[in-house]
Amino acid sequence: MKKHNFSAGPCILPQEVMKKAADAVVELDGSGLSLIEISHRSAAFVEIMENARSLALELLDLKDKGYVALFLQGGASMQFLATAYNLLERKAGYVNTGTWSLKAIKEARLYGEVLEVASSQEQNFNFIPKGYIIPKGLDYLHLTSNNTIFGTQVKEFPKTDCPLVCDMSSDIFSRQLDFSQFDLIYAGAQKNMGPAGTTLVVIKEDILGKVTRKIPSMLDYKTHISKDSMFNTPPVFAVYVSMLTMQWLKDMGGIPAIEEINEKKANLIYSEIDLNPVFSGFAAKEDRSHMNATFNITDDTLKETFDKQCKEAGINGINGHRSVGGYRASMYNALSLESVGTLVDIMSELERKG
Ligand SMILES: *Cc1c(COP(=O)(O)O)cnc(C)c1O
């Protein structure tokens, strides 16, 4: 039986994408060769890379607006330092909304002054700070759009007079935003786009070239831009599967279409959490993530029954992160409304029958 996969990452991908990816590992489009044994310089793979880069900009509505898309390695964690390395000359601002923000701050501190312009750490990151003052003269401001572990999501981004950098690893391509308000977006593929192994980086080119330090080639965005994201051997499988997922999203109507489904899924689980006394939500209501719903069970004696029923129904990956406890249901793009319905049915049964 195929499970309902609520895993936080690596996570669920569309079934049809999995099938195409599996086929391509055996033989790519009738070529007599596997996707993972052909040269990355072959016409077939160059086309895949170009298609992936183009789809990313198209889905974000950033075509012909001065942006480039790259598929790099090292995960979002590598971008914590790459962003600072390429952009931090003197002082940068960071909004601290969770574990991933903290890791980004730690890396940036190696390269310059880091100002925590706002933080929700004192309340174990259960909300998104708002209305904070952004000092003038920052090299950039860094935010995490969706806090995968704590289940909070930035609904409105601050207006800045400096470049805006955003880690969108866990909500990329999930909701409509004016993406041109960002100057650099990065996202590890394995939350909402593809398998682990590649990271999408979308950069507005004119923000580069402003730091005086020497940048190692592999960390320098300009290297990767000048080589069309093929400076060295790219992670061909991860890029291919990401391309297929983006194509799947485009074919269903792009971000507006998936956002509608994502809203339905989020409304379904949060209304159950709010109405059902057996459960309580972790994140502040107005900041709740549409991707990762964090919640607790209020009656510990029911925990065993709940866990057992979830297991029997084939629900996978809803244990909360150790820094929050409780449960976390991750509802990325490929998770169906039916899967959320299955979980919600178990939650409401638990209240009725105990
Ligand atoms: C998972 C995650 C990361 C880390 O990604 P890696 O690709 O494992 O380095 C960074 N930021 C956010 C928001 C994440 O959810």
mmCIF file of C-alpha atoms and ligand atoms in Angstrom:
data_model
loop_
_atom_site.group_PDB
_atom_site.id
_atom_site.type_symbol
_atom_site.label_atom_id
_atom_site.label_comp_id
_atom_site.label_asym_id
_atom_site.label_seq_id
_atom_site.Cartn_x
_atom_site.Cartn_y
_atom_site.Cartn_z
ATOM 1 C CA MET A 1 0.000 0.000 0.000
ATOM 2 C CA LYS A 2 1.285 3.447 -0.919
ATOM 3 C CA LYS A 3 1.617 5.511 2.260
ATOM 4 C CA HIS A 4 0.345 8.996 3.019
ATOM 5 C CA ASN A 5 3.700 10.723 3.210
ATOM 6 C CA PHE A 6 3.712 13.713 5.571
ATOM 7 C CA SER A 7 7.498 13.665 5.880
ATOM 8 C CA ALA A 8 9.178 17.053 6.409
ATOM 9 C CA GLY A 9 11.995 16.388 3.988
ATOM 10 C CA PRO A 10 13.085 14.648 1.907
ATOM 11 C CA CYS A 11 9.445 14.468 1.112
ATOM 12 C CA ILE A 12 6.666 13.350 -1.156
ATOM 13 C CA LEU A 13 6.946 13.957 -4.893
ATOM 14 C CA PRO A 14 4.245 13.428 -7.544
ATOM 15 C CA GLN A 15 3.784 9.746 -8.398
ATOM 16 C CA GLU A 16 3.968 10.403 -12.142
ATOM 17 C CA VAL A 17 7.262 12.226 -11.652
ATOM 18 C CA MET A 18 8.639 9.209 -9.771
ATOM 19 C CA LYS A 19 7.644 6.905 -12.617
ATOM 20 C CA LYS A 20 9.241 9.103 -15.289
ATOM 21 C CA ALA A 21 12.368 9.485 -13.167
ATOM 22 C CA ALA A 22 12.606 5.722 -12.676
ATOM 23 C CA ASP A 23 12.253 5.169 -16.422
ATOM 24 C CA ALA A 24 14.934 7.740 -17.202
ATOM 25 C CA VAL A 25 17.393 6.012 -14.898
ATOM 26 C CA VAL A 26 17.011 2.916 -17.060
ATOM 27 C CA GLU A 27 16.767 4.733 -20.393
ATOM 28 C CA LEU A 28 16.382 8.425 -21.141
ATOM 29 C CA ASP A 29 13.729 9.118 -23.780
ATOM 30 C CA GLY A 30 14.528 6.128 -26.000
ATOM 31 C CA SER A 31 18.176 7.170 -26.315
ATOM 32 C CA GLY A 32 19.568 3.751 -25.432
ATOM 33 C CA LEU A 33 21.376 5.356 -22.485
ATOM 34 C CA SER A 34 20.567 6.082 -18.876
ATOM 35 C CA LEU A 35 20.116 9.631 -17.624
ATOM 36 C CA ILE A 36 22.862 8.994 -15.097
ATOM 37 C CA GLU A 37 25.438 7.613 -17.530
ATOM 38 C CA ILE A 38 25.356 10.285 -20.232
ATOM 39 C CA SER A 39 27.686 13.263 -20.387
ATOM 40 C CA HIS A 40 26.361 16.349 -18.691
ATOM 41 C CA ARG A 41 27.662 18.147 -21.791
ATOM 42 C CA SER A 42 25.451 16.072 -24.092
ATOM 43 C CA ALA A 43 22.711 17.886 -25.983
ATOM 44 C CA ALA A 44 20.135 15.864 -24.052
ATOM 45 C CA PHE A 45 21.320 16.982 -20.645
ATOM 46 C CA VAL A 46 22.058 20.578 -21.629
ATOM 47 C CA GLU A 47 18.435 20.759 -22.723
ATOM 48 C CA ILE A 48 17.277 19.361 -19.368
ATOM 49 C CA MET A 49 19.314 21.929 -17.442
ATOM 50 C CA GLU A 50 18.123 24.796 -19.625
ATOM 51 C CA ASN A 51 14.551 23.642 -19.305
ATOM 52 C CA ALA A 52 14.859 23.433 -15.512
ATOM 53 C CA ARG A 53 16.361 26.918 -15.249
ATOM 54 C CA SER A 54 13.734 28.350 -17.527
ATOM 55 C CA LEU A 55 10.816 26.643 -15.734
ATOM 56 C CA ALA A 56 12.002 27.987 -12.374
ATOM 57 C CA LEU A 57 11.966 31.580 -13.619
ATOM 58 C CA GLU A 58 8.689 31.054 -15.446
ATOM 59 C CA LEU A 59 6.874 29.625 -12.413
ATOM 60 C CA LEU A 60 8.125 32.513 -10.256
ATOM 61 C CA ASP A 61 7.186 35.027 -12.968
ATOM 62 C CA LEU A 62 10.758 36.318 -13.049
ATOM 63 C CA LYS A 63 11.524 35.889 -16.737
ATOM 64 C CA ASP A 64 13.215 38.861 -18.427
ATOM 65 C CA LYS A 65 13.436 40.757 -15.160
ATOM 66 C CA GLY A 66 17.196 40.564 -14.624
ATOM 67 C CA TYR A 67 17.183 37.238 -12.747
ATOM 68 C CA VAL A 68 19.088 34.020 -13.378
ATOM 69 C CA ALA A 69 18.324 30.563 -12.011
ATOM 70 C CA LEU A 70 21.057 28.125 -10.987
ATOM 71 C CA PHE A 71 20.994 24.534 -9.768
ATOM 72 C CA LEU A 72 23.890 24.161 -7.348
ATOM 73 C CA GLN A 73 25.130 21.565 -4.875
ATOM 74 C CA GLY A 74 25.733 21.627 -1.143
ATOM 75 C CA GLY A 75 22.122 22.077 -0.078
ATOM 76 C CA ALA A 76 20.517 25.158 1.385
ATOM 77 C CA SER A 77 23.206 24.911 4.078
ATOM 78 C CA MET A 78 25.858 25.821 1.504
ATOM 79 C CA GLN A 79 23.797 28.883 0.603
ATOM 80 C CA PHE A 80 23.965 30.062 4.214
ATOM 81 C CA LEU A 81 27.619 30.805 3.575
ATOM 82 C CA ALA A 82 27.515 31.465 -0.181
ATOM 83 C CA THR A 83 25.023 34.324 0.244
ATOM 84 C CA ALA A 84 27.205 35.960 2.890
ATOM 85 C CA TYR A 85 30.384 35.318 0.940
ATOM 86 C CA ASN A 86 28.985 37.003 -2.176
ATOM 87 C CA LEU A 87 27.003 39.819 -0.584
ATOM 88 C CA LEU A 88 28.302 40.666 2.887
ATOM 89 C CA GLU A 89 30.870 43.431 2.861
ATOM 90 C CA ARG A 90 30.188 45.167 6.150
ATOM 91 C CA LYS A 91 26.858 44.518 7.810
ATOM 92 C CA ALA A 92 23.808 42.377 7.069
ATOM 93 C CA GLY A 93 20.458 42.033 8.816
ATOM 94 C CA TYR A 94 18.859 38.691 9.685
ATOM 95 C CA VAL A 95 15.381 37.927 10.945
ATOM 96 C CA ASN A 96 15.737 35.021 13.350
ATOM 97 C CA THR A 97 12.693 32.778 13.058
ATOM 98 C CA GLY A 98 14.088 29.340 13.804
ATOM 99 C CA THR A 99 16.770 26.710 13.549
ATOM 100 C CA TRP A 100 17.509 27.398 9.886
ATOM 101 C CA SER A 101 17.752 31.168 10.402
ATOM 102 C CA LEU A 102 20.170 30.551 13.266
ATOM 103 C CA LYS A 103 22.349 28.391 11.071
ATOM 104 C CA ALA A 104 22.357 31.073 8.373
ATOM 105 C CA ILE A 105 23.328 33.693 10.980
ATOM 106 C CA LYS A 106 26.158 31.528 12.276
ATOM 107 C CA GLU A 107 27.729 31.252 8.828
ATOM 108 C CA ALA A 108 27.273 34.932 7.969
ATOM 109 C CA ARG A 109 29.061 35.945 11.184
ATOM 110 C CA LEU A 110 32.245 34.451 9.709
ATOM 111 C CA TYR A 111 32.272 37.149 7.043
ATOM 112 C CA GLY A 112 31.007 40.361 8.587
ATOM 113 C CA GLU A 113 28.768 42.011 11.108
ATOM 114 C CA VAL A 114 25.372 40.431 11.515
ATOM 115 C CA LEU A 115 22.516 42.320 13.065
ATOM 116 C CA GLU A 116 19.562 40.299 14.293
ATOM 117 C CA VAL A 117 16.869 42.801 13.358
ATOM 118 C CA ALA A 118 14.081 40.714 14.911
ATOM 119 C CA SER A 119 13.728 37.351 16.624
ATOM 120 C CA SER A 120 11.077 35.032 18.012
ATOM 121 C CA GLN A 121 13.596 32.838 19.825
ATOM 122 C CA GLU A 122 12.357 33.767 23.304
ATOM 123 C CA GLN A 123 9.049 32.075 22.534
ATOM 124 C CA ASN A 124 10.622 29.012 20.967
ATOM 125 C CA PHE A 125 9.923 30.488 17.506
ATOM 126 C CA ASN A 126 6.160 30.049 17.649
ATOM 127 C CA PHE A 127 5.475 33.311 15.783
ATOM 128 C CA ILE A 128 6.853 35.585 13.061
ATOM 129 C CA PRO A 129 8.104 38.985 14.252
ATOM 130 C CA LYS A 130 6.424 41.928 12.536
ATOM 131 C CA GLY A 131 6.729 45.686 12.406
ATOM 132 C CA TYR A 132 10.423 45.698 13.250
ATOM 133 C CA ILE A 133 12.710 48.486 12.180
ATOM 134 C CA ILE A 134 15.236 47.758 9.475
ATOM 135 C CA PRO A 135 18.279 49.980 9.852
ATOM 136 C CA LYS A 136 19.586 51.833 6.819
ATOM 137 C CA GLY A 137 22.757 50.813 5.041
ATOM 138 C CA LEU A 138 22.568 47.013 5.349
ATOM 139 C CA ASP A 139 24.258 44.982 2.623
ATOM 140 C CA TYR A 140 21.143 42.800 2.611
ATOM 141 C CA LEU A 141 18.329 41.520 4.793
ATOM 142 C CA HIS A 142 17.875 37.745 5.158
ATOM 143 C CA LEU A 143 14.601 35.989 5.962
ATOM 144 C CA THR A 144 13.397 32.396 6.108
ATOM 145 C CA SER A 145 9.997 32.336 4.428
ATOM 146 C CA ASN A 146 8.790 29.104 6.020
ATOM 147 C CA ASN A 147 10.087 27.632 9.242
ATOM 148 C CA THR A 148 9.919 23.941 8.543
ATOM 149 C CA ILE A 149 10.522 22.852 12.130
ATOM 150 C CA PHE A 150 8.263 25.282 13.985
ATOM 151 C CA GLY A 151 5.476 25.544 11.420
ATOM 152 C CA THR A 152 5.417 29.297 10.953
ATOM 153 C CA GLN A 153 5.392 31.143 7.644
ATOM 154 C CA VAL A 154 5.994 34.759 6.695
ATOM 155 C CA LYS A 155 2.783 36.074 5.121
ATOM 156 C CA GLU A 156 4.022 39.555 4.342
ATOM 157 C CA PHE A 157 7.620 40.493 3.648
ATOM 158 C CA PRO A 158 9.184 43.756 4.802
ATOM 159 C CA LYS A 159 9.900 46.576 2.384
ATOM 160 C CA THR A 160 13.619 47.221 2.282
ATOM 161 C CA ASP A 161 15.988 49.613 0.609
ATOM 162 C CA CYS A 162 18.667 46.913 0.596
ATOM 163 C CA PRO A 163 18.631 43.575 -1.274
ATOM 164 C CA LEU A 164 16.210 41.027 0.188
ATOM 165 C CA VAL A 165 17.531 37.455 0.494
ATOM 166 C CA CYS A 166 15.192 34.609 1.310
ATOM 167 C CA ASP A 167 15.585 30.945 2.210
ATOM 168 C CA MET A 168 12.469 29.404 0.626
ATOM 169 C CA SER A 169 13.552 25.782 1.008
ATOM 170 C CA SER A 170 10.280 24.555 2.420
ATOM 171 C CA ASP A 171 7.692 26.658 0.592
ATOM 172 C CA ILE A 172 9.140 27.336 -2.846
ATOM 173 C CA PHE A 173 6.464 27.080 -5.581
ATOM 174 C CA SER A 174 3.696 26.665 -3.001
ATOM 175 C CA ARG A 175 2.004 30.065 -2.962
ATOM 176 C CA GLN A 176 1.677 33.230 -4.988
ATOM 177 C CA LEU A 177 3.968 36.072 -4.034
ATOM 178 C CA ASP A 178 5.469 38.972 -5.876
ATOM 179 C CA PHE A 179 8.816 37.240 -6.260
ATOM 180 C CA SER A 180 10.378 40.374 -7.736
ATOM 181 C CA GLN A 181 10.510 41.810 -4.203
ATOM 182 C CA PHE A 182 13.387 39.372 -3.575
ATOM 183 C CA ASP A 183 16.911 39.799 -4.892
ATOM 184 C CA LEU A 184 18.104 36.316 -4.044
ATOM 185 C CA ILE A 185 16.002 33.237 -3.356
ATOM 186 C CA TYR A 186 17.426 29.838 -2.492
ATOM 187 C CA ALA A 187 15.760 26.524 -1.846
ATOM 188 C CA GLY A 188 17.091 23.030 -1.283
ATOM 189 C CA ALA A 189 15.213 20.785 -3.706
ATOM 190 C CA GLN A 190 14.177 18.070 -1.268
ATOM 191 C CA LYS A 191 11.268 19.880 0.389
ATOM 192 C CA ASN A 192 9.039 20.832 -2.484
ATOM 193 C CA MET A 193 10.852 20.362 -5.754
ATOM 194 C CA GLY A 194 12.830 17.163 -6.132
ATOM 195 C CA PRO A 195 15.269 14.757 -4.536
ATOM 196 C CA ALA A 196 18.088 15.939 -2.284
ATOM 197 C CA GLY A 197 21.240 16.894 -4.129
ATOM 198 C CA THR A 198 20.531 20.225 -5.725
ATOM 199 C CA THR A 199 19.593 23.707 -4.575
ATOM 200 C CA LEU A 200 17.766 26.251 -6.659
ATOM 201 C CA VAL A 201 19.304 29.710 -6.462
ATOM 202 C CA VAL A 202 17.534 32.594 -8.180
ATOM 203 C CA ILE A 203 19.559 35.798 -8.239
ATOM 204 C CA LYS A 204 18.990 39.282 -9.493
ATOM 205 C CA GLU A 205 22.287 39.713 -11.278
ATOM 206 C CA ASP A 206 22.833 43.364 -10.483
ATOM 207 C CA ILE A 207 23.334 42.708 -6.762
ATOM 208 C CA LEU A 208 26.584 40.827 -7.430
ATOM 209 C CA GLY A 209 30.136 42.162 -7.685
ATOM 210 C CA LYS A 210 29.913 44.508 -4.708
ATOM 211 C CA VAL A 211 32.180 42.786 -2.188
ATOM 212 C CA THR A 212 35.947 43.215 -2.147
ATOM 213 C CA ARG A 213 36.942 39.732 -0.904
ATOM 214 C CA LYS A 214 38.230 37.096 -3.275
ATOM 215 C CA ILE A 215 35.605 34.414 -3.773
ATOM 216 C CA PRO A 216 36.547 30.772 -4.467
ATOM 217 C CA SER A 217 35.195 29.720 -7.873
ATOM 218 C CA MET A 218 32.726 27.164 -6.544
ATOM 219 C CA LEU A 219 31.218 29.666 -4.113
ATOM 220 C CA ASP A 220 31.108 32.536 -6.579
ATOM 221 C CA TYR A 221 27.659 32.986 -8.115
ATOM 222 C CA LYS A 222 29.299 34.708 -11.093
ATOM 223 C CA THR A 223 31.220 31.526 -11.934
ATOM 224 C CA HIS A 224 28.014 29.532 -12.090
ATOM 225 C CA ILE A 225 26.140 32.225 -13.999
ATOM 226 C CA SER A 226 28.889 32.510 -16.618
ATOM 227 C CA LYS A 227 28.820 28.729 -17.136
ATOM 228 C CA ASP A 228 25.019 28.412 -17.283
ATOM 229 C CA SER A 229 25.007 26.367 -14.081
ATOM 230 C CA MET A 230 27.435 23.847 -15.611
ATOM 231 C CA PHE A 231 30.779 24.992 -14.189
ATOM 232 C CA ASN A 232 31.357 21.479 -12.944
ATOM 233 C CA THR A 233 29.334 18.290 -13.216
ATOM 234 C CA PRO A 234 25.849 19.165 -12.011
ATOM 235 C CA PRO A 235 23.758 16.696 -9.976
ATOM 236 C CA VAL A 236 22.055 15.382 -13.091
ATOM 237 C CA PHE A 237 19.447 13.183 -11.434
ATOM 238 C CA ALA A 238 18.321 15.816 -8.935
ATOM 239 C CA VAL A 239 18.095 18.469 -11.646
ATOM 240 C CA TYR A 240 16.140 16.146 -13.939
ATOM 241 C CA VAL A 241 13.597 15.212 -11.274
ATOM 242 C CA SER A 242 13.259 18.859 -10.237
ATOM 243 C CA MET A 243 12.582 19.712 -13.865
ATOM 244 C CA LEU A 244 9.893 17.035 -14.069
ATOM 245 C CA THR A 245 8.258 18.349 -10.882
ATOM 246 C CA MET A 246 8.266 21.910 -12.178
ATOM 247 C CA GLN A 247 6.792 20.682 -15.469
ATOM 248 C CA TRP A 248 4.087 18.817 -13.503
ATOM 249 C CA LEU A 249 3.308 22.027 -11.636
ATOM 250 C CA LYS A 250 3.208 24.109 -14.795
ATOM 251 C CA ASP A 251 0.896 21.609 -16.501
ATOM 252 C CA MET A 252 -1.599 21.788 -13.639
ATOM 253 C CA GLY A 253 -1.738 25.587 -13.840
ATOM 254 C CA GLY A 254 1.369 26.689 -11.981
ATOM 255 C CA ILE A 255 1.547 28.303 -8.555
ATOM 256 C CA PRO A 256 -2.016 29.742 -8.565
ATOM 257 C CA ALA A 257 -3.456 26.244 -9.057
ATOM 258 C CA ILE A 258 -1.314 24.570 -6.389
ATOM 259 C CA GLU A 259 -1.883 27.410 -3.944
ATOM 260 C CA GLU A 260 -5.604 26.755 -4.065
ATOM 261 C CA ILE A 261 -5.076 23.096 -3.150
ATOM 262 C CA ASN A 262 -2.498 23.963 -0.497
ATOM 263 C CA GLU A 263 -4.975 26.356 1.123
ATOM 264 C CA LYS A 264 -7.636 23.658 1.210
ATOM 265 C CA LYS A 265 -5.244 21.218 2.856
ATOM 266 C CA ALA A 266 -4.118 23.782 5.436
ATOM 267 C CA ASN A 267 -7.684 24.865 6.222
ATOM 268 C CA LEU A 268 -8.733 21.260 6.664
ATOM 269 C CA ILE A 269 -6.079 20.395 9.239
ATOM 270 C CA TYR A 270 -6.089 23.700 11.097
ATOM 271 C CA SER A 271 -9.842 23.755 11.499
ATOM 272 C CA GLU A 272 -9.630 20.255 12.990
ATOM 273 C CA ILE A 273 -6.835 21.369 15.341
ATOM 274 C CA ASP A 274 -8.941 24.361 16.428
ATOM 275 C CA LEU A 275 -12.218 22.479 16.885
ATOM 276 C CA ASN A 276 -10.895 19.282 18.405
ATOM 277 C CA PRO A 277 -10.033 19.571 22.139
ATOM 278 C CA VAL A 278 -7.714 16.569 21.885
ATOM 279 C CA PHE A 279 -5.278 18.663 19.848
ATOM 280 C CA SER A 280 -3.712 22.097 20.160
ATOM 281 C CA GLY A 281 -1.722 24.052 17.601
ATOM 282 C CA PHE A 282 1.834 25.186 18.265
ATOM 283 C CA ALA A 283 2.254 28.244 16.020
ATOM 284 C CA ALA A 284 0.471 31.590 16.399
ATOM 285 C CA LYS A 285 -2.676 31.424 14.267
ATOM 286 C CA GLU A 286 -1.887 34.315 11.945
ATOM 287 C CA ASP A 287 1.580 32.892 11.215
ATOM 288 C CA ARG A 288 0.640 29.285 10.615
ATOM 289 C CA SER A 289 2.522 27.563 7.845
ATOM 290 C CA HIS A 290 0.539 26.092 4.969
ATOM 291 C CA MET A 291 3.332 23.584 4.465
ATOM 292 C CA ASN A 292 4.123 22.281 7.968
ATOM 293 C CA ALA A 293 1.345 22.112 10.574
ATOM 294 C CA THR A 294 2.733 21.686 14.103
ATOM 295 C CA PHE A 295 0.425 20.470 16.876
ATOM 296 C CA ASN A 296 0.292 18.652 20.178
ATOM 297 C CA ILE A 297 -1.984 16.106 21.735
ATOM 298 C CA THR A 298 -3.594 17.545 24.887
ATOM 299 C CA ASP A 299 -4.460 14.211 26.457
ATOM 300 C CA ASP A 300 -1.369 12.028 26.696
ATOM 301 C CA THR A 301 -3.396 8.899 27.397
ATOM 302 C CA LEU A 302 -4.677 9.091 23.809
ATOM 303 C CA LYS A 303 -1.255 9.272 22.229
ATOM 304 C CA GLU A 304 -0.764 5.551 21.867
ATOM 305 C CA THR A 305 -4.149 5.090 20.172
ATOM 306 C CA PHE A 306 -3.507 8.015 17.848
ATOM 307 C CA ASP A 307 -0.074 6.740 16.836
ATOM 308 C CA LYS A 308 -1.435 3.259 16.266
ATOM 309 C CA GLN A 309 -4.327 4.449 14.127
ATOM 310 C CA CYS A 310 -2.051 6.651 12.058
ATOM 311 C CA LYS A 311 0.264 3.730 11.478
ATOM 312 C CA GLU A 312 -2.586 1.453 10.440
ATOM 313 C CA ALA A 313 -3.841 4.050 7.982
ATOM 314 C CA GLY A 314 -0.405 4.300 6.363
ATOM 315 C CA ILE A 315 0.369 7.784 7.629
ATOM 316 C CA ASN A 316 4.099 8.401 7.551
ATOM 317 C CA GLY A 317 6.323 11.080 9.038
ATOM 318 C CA ILE A 318 4.131 13.079 11.423
ATOM 319 C CA ASN A 319 6.386 13.040 14.482
ATOM 320 C CA GLY A 320 7.349 16.573 15.475
ATOM 321 C CA HIS A 321 10.942 17.747 15.393
ATOM 322 C CA ARG A 322 12.686 17.181 18.731
ATOM 323 C CA SER A 323 12.940 20.938 19.382
ATOM 324 C CA VAL A 324 9.138 21.296 19.296
ATOM 325 C CA GLY A 325 7.826 17.848 20.202
ATOM 326 C CA GLY A 326 4.296 16.739 19.419
ATOM 327 C CA TYR A 327 3.367 16.302 15.789
ATOM 328 C CA ARG A 328 4.140 17.920 12.478
ATOM 329 C CA ALA A 329 2.170 17.240 9.333
ATOM 330 C CA SER A 330 4.098 18.439 6.303
ATOM 331 C CA MET A 331 1.790 19.078 3.381
ATOM 332 C CA TYR A 332 4.029 19.841 0.443
ATOM 333 C CA ASN A 333 2.745 20.363 -3.097
ATOM 334 C CA ALA A 334 2.538 16.685 -4.039
ATOM 335 C CA LEU A 335 0.544 15.639 -0.958
ATOM 336 C CA SER A 336 -3.103 15.178 -1.852
ATOM 337 C CA LEU A 337 -6.103 16.673 -0.079
ATOM 338 C CA GLU A 338 -7.245 13.058 0.451
ATOM 339 C CA SER A 339 -4.136 12.296 2.485
ATOM 340 C CA VAL A 340 -4.869 15.249 4.771
ATOM 341 C CA GLY A 341 -8.465 14.045 4.963
ATOM 342 C CA THR A 342 -7.290 10.628 6.144
ATOM 343 C CA LEU A 343 -5.299 12.194 8.972
ATOM 344 C CA VAL A 344 -8.108 14.561 9.944
ATOM 345 C CA ASP A 345 -10.596 11.665 10.065
ATOM 346 C CA ILE A 346 -8.378 9.867 12.557
ATOM 347 C CA MET A 347 -8.087 13.039 14.640
ATOM 348 C CA SER A 348 -11.833 13.523 14.826
ATOM 349 C CA GLU A 349 -12.485 9.821 15.503
ATOM 350 C CA LEU A 350 -10.136 10.096 18.443
ATOM 351 C CA GLU A 351 -12.245 12.847 19.947
ATOM 352 C CA ARG A 352 -15.495 10.936 19.447
ATOM 353 C CA LYS A 353 -14.349 7.515 20.620
ATOM 354 C CA GLY A 354 -11.193 8.198 22.611
HETATM 355 C C1 LIG B 1 15.750 21.766 5.246
HETATM 356 C C2 LIG B 1 16.021 23.196 5.288
HETATM 357 C C3 LIG B 1 17.331 23.710 5.137
HETATM 358 C C4 LIG B 1 18.545 22.817 5.007
HETATM 359 O O1 LIG B 1 18.602 22.268 3.750
HETATM 360 P P1 LIG B 1 19.815 21.340 3.292
HETATM 361 O O2 LIG B 1 19.537 21.215 1.833
HETATM 362 O O3 LIG B 1 19.713 20.059 4.043
HETATM 363 O O4 LIG B 1 21.082 22.052 3.564
HETATM 364 C C5 LIG B 1 17.498 25.071 5.147
HETATM 365 N N1 LIG B 1 16.460 25.905 5.298
HETATM 366 C C6 LIG B 1 15.199 25.457 5.454
HETATM 367 C C7 LIG B 1 14.079 26.437 5.609
HETATM 368 C C8 LIG B 1 14.941 24.090 5.450
HETATM 369 O O5 LIG B 1 13.686 23.642 5.608
#
